[in-house]
CSV table of C-alpha atoms in Angstrom, one decimal:
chain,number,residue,atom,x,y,z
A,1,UNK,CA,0.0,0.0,0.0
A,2,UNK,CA,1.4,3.5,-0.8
A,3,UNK,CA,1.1,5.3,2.4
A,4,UNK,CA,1.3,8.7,0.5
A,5,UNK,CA,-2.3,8.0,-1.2
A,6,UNK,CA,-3.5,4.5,0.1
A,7,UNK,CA,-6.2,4.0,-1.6
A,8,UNK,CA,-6.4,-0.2,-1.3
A,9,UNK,CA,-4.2,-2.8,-1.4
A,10,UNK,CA,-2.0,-3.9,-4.2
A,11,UNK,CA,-0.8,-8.0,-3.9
A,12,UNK,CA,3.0,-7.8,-5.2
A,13,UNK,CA,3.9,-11.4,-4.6
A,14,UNK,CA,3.1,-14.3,-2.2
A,15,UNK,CA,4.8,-16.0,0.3
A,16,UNK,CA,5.2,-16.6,4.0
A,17,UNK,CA,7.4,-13.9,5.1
A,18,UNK,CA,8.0,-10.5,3.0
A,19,UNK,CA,10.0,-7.5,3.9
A,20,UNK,CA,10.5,-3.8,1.7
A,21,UNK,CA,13.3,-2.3,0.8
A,22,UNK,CA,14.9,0.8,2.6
A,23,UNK,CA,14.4,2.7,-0.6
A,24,UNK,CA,11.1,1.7,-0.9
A,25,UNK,CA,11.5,0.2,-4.5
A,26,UNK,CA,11.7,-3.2,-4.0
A,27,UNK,CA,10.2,-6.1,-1.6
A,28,UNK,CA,11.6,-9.3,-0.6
A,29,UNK,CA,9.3,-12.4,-0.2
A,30,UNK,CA,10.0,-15.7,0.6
A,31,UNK,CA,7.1,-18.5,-1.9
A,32,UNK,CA,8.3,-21.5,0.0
A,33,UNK,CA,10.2,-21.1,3.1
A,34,UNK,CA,13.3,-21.9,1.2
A,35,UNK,CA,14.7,-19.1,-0.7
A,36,UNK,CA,14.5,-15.4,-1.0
A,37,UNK,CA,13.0,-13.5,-4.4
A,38,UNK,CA,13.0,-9.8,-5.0
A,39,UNK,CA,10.5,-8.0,-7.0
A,40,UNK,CA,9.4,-4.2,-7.6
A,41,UNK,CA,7.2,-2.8,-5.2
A,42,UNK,CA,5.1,-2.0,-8.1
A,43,UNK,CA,4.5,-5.4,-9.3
A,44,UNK,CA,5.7,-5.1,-12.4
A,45,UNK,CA,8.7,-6.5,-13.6
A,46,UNK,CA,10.3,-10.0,-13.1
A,47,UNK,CA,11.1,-11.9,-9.9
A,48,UNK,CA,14.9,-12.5,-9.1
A,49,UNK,CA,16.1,-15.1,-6.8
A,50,UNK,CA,18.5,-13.5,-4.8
A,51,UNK,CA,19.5,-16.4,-1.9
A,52,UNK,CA,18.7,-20.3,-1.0
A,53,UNK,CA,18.5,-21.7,2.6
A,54,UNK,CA,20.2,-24.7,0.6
A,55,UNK,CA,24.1,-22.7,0.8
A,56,UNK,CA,23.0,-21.9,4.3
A,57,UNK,CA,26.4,-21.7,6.8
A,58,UNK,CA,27.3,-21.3,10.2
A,59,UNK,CA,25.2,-24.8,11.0
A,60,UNK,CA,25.7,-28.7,10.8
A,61,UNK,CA,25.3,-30.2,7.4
A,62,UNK,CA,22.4,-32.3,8.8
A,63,UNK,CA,20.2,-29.2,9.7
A,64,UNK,CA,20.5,-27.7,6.2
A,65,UNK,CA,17.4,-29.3,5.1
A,66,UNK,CA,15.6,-28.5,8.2
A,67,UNK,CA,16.0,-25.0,8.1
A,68,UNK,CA,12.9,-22.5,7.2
A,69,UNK,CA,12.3,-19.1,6.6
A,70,UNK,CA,10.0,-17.4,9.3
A,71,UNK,CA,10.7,-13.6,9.3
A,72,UNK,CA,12.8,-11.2,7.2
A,73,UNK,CA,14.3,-7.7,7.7
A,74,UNK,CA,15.4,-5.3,5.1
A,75,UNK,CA,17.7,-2.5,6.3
A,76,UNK,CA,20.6,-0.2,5.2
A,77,UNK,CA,22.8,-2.7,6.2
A,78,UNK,CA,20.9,-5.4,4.1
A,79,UNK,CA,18.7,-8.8,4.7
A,80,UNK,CA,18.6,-10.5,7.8
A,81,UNK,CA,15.9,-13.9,8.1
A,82,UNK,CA,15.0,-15.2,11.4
A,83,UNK,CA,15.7,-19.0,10.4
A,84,UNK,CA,13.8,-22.2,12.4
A,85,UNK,CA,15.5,-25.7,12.7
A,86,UNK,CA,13.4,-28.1,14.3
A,87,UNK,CA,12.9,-26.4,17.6
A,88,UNK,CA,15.3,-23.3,17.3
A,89,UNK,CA,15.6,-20.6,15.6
A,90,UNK,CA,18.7,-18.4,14.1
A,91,UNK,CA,20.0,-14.9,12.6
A,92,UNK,CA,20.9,-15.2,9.4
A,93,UNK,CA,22.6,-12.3,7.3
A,94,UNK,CA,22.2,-12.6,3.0
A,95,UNK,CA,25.2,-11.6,1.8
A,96,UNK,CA,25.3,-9.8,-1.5
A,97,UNK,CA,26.6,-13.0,-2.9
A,98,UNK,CA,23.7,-14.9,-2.5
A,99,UNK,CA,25.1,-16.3,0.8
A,100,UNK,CA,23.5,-17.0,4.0
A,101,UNK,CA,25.5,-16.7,7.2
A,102,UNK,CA,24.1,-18.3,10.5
A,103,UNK,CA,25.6,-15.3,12.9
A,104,UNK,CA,23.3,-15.9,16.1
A,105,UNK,CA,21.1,-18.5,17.5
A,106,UNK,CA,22.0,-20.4,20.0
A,107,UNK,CA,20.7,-24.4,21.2
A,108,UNK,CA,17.3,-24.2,22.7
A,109,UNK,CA,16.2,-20.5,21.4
A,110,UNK,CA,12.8,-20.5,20.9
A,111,UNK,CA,12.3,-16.2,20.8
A,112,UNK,CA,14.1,-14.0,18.3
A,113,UNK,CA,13.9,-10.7,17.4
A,114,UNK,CA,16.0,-8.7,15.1
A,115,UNK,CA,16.0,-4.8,14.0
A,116,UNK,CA,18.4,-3.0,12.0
A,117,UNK,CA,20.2,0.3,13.0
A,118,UNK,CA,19.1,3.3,10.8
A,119,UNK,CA,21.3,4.0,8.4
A,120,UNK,CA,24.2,1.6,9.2
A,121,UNK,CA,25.2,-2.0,9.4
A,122,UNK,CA,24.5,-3.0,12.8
A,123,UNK,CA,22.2,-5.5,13.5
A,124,UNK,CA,20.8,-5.9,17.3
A,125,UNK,CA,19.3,-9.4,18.2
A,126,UNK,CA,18.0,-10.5,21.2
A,127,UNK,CA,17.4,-14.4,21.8
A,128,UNK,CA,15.8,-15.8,24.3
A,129,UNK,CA,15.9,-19.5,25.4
A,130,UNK,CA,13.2,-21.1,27.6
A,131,UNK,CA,14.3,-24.8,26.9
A,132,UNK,CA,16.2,-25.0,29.9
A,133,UNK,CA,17.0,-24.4,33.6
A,134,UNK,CA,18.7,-21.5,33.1
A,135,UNK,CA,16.9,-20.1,30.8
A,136,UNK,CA,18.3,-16.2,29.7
A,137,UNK,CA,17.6,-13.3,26.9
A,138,UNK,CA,20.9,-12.3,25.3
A,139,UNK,CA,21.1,-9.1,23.7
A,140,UNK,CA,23.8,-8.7,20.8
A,141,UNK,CA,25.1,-6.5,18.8
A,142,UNK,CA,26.2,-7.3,15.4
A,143,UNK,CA,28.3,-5.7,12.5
A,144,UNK,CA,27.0,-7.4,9.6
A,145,UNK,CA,30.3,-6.3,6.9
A,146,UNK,CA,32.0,-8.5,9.5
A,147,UNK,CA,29.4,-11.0,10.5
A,148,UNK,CA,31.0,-10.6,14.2
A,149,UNK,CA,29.0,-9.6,17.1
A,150,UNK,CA,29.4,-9.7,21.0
A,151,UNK,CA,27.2,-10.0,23.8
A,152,UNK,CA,25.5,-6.2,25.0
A,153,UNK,CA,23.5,-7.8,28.2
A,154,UNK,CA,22.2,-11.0,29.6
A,155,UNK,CA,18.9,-10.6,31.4
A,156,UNK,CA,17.2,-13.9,33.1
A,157,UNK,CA,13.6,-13.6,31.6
A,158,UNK,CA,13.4,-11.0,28.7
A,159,UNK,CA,14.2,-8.1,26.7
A,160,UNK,CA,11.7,-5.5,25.4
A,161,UNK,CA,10.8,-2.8,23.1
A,162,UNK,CA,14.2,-2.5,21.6
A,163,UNK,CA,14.5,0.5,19.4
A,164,UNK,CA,16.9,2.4,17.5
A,165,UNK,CA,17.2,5.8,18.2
A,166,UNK,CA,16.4,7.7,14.9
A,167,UNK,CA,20.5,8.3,14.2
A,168,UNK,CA,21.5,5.4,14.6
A,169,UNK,CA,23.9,6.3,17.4
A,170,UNK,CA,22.5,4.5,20.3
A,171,UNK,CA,20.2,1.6,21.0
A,172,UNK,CA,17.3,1.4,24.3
A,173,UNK,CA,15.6,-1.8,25.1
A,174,UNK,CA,13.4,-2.6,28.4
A,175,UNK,CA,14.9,-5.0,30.8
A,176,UNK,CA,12.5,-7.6,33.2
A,177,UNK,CA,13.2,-5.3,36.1
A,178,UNK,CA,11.5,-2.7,34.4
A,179,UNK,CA,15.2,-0.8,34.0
A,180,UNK,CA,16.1,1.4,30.4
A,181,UNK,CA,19.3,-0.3,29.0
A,182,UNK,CA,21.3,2.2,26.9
A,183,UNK,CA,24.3,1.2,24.6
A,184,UNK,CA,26.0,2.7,21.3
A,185,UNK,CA,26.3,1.1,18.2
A,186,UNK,CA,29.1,-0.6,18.9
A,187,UNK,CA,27.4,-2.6,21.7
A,188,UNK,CA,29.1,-0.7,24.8
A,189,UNK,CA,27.0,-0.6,27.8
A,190,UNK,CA,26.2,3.1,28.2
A,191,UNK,CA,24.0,3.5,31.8
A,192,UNK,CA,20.7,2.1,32.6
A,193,UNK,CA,17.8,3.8,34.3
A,194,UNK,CA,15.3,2.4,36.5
A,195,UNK,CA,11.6,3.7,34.7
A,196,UNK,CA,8.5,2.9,36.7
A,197,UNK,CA,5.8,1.3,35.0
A,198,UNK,CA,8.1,1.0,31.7
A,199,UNK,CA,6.1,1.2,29.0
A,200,UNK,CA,6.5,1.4,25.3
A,201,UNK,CA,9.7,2.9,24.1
A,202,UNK,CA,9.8,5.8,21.4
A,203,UNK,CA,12.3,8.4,20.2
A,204,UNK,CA,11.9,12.2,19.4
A,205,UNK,CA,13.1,13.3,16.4
């Protein structure tokens, strides 16, 4: 739908996960779980497959086959897919290549979320594992040029609201105990602030 006039909906493509293109131009969709296609946001024009979960990396050989495409995420610093295998799931990066890069996802995650920093090529991902005793929500920060991340903060029930602030410069998420976590882009610990009644986050332009 073009926001600018909406006047109804226009069906581009179909599939079970799609995501638009910074730029506006183009949308990513997903047919069959599988693989990735790009078309204009227009309609017109041919489809162009763009990535396969078959070259998928960063996992054992076995779970290739297993792997399917739940969510995808289109942002300046490119495509990221939120990934299941059997009962996990992953953060995968599409290189420009065609490649697919497992970069986070650890045994027994069974929450992911994933946004991309404005303007840049950080990717922040929080997992969250419930599958065992000592069950945690990881928050990373990743540079996706490098496929390299490291751990931001560790919290033992969950991560919310995590938001970009509109520069890029700094990330905010909610913490379980209702705390403000602050960091930069590089995924330094800045400060946290205890908010009462935390709700949801935004930032001023």
């Amino acid at each position: 739908m073009d926001t600018g006039g909406p006047l109804k909906w226009k069906k581009v493509a179909s599939g079970c996960s799609g995501a638009l293109s910074p730029d506006g131009q183009e949308v990513v969709y997903s047919p069959d779980a599988r693989t990735l296609w790009t078309i204009a946001a227009s309609g017109r024009g041919r489809t162009r497959k763009i990535a396969d979960l078959e070259e998928l990396t960063g996992v054992e050989p076995d779970e290739v086959p297993l792997a399917r495409v739940e969510n995808i995420d289109w942002g300046d610093g490119g495509i990221a897919i939120e990934v299941s295998i059997s009962d996990r799931l992953l953060a995968v990066v599409a290189g420009e290549d065609g490649s697919l890069e497992a970069i986070a996802g650890d045994p027994g995650v069974n929450e992911l979320e994933l946004t991309w920093q404005p303007a840049g090529d950080r990717l922040a991902v929080v997992t969250f594992s419930s599958a065992f005793n000592d069950a945690e929500a990881v928050l990373r920060m990743i540079d996706a040029d490098r496929q390299k991340g490291q751990v931001v903060a560790i919290d033992p029930s969950r991560f919310f609201n995590m938001t970009w602030s509109p520069d890029g410069d700094y990330l905010v998420v909610t913490m379980s105990d209702g705390r403000w976590l602050f960091a930069d882009a590089e995924g330094n610990w800045l400060k946290s602030e205890h908010i009462v009644a935390a709700g949801t986050l935004d930032w001023a332009p």
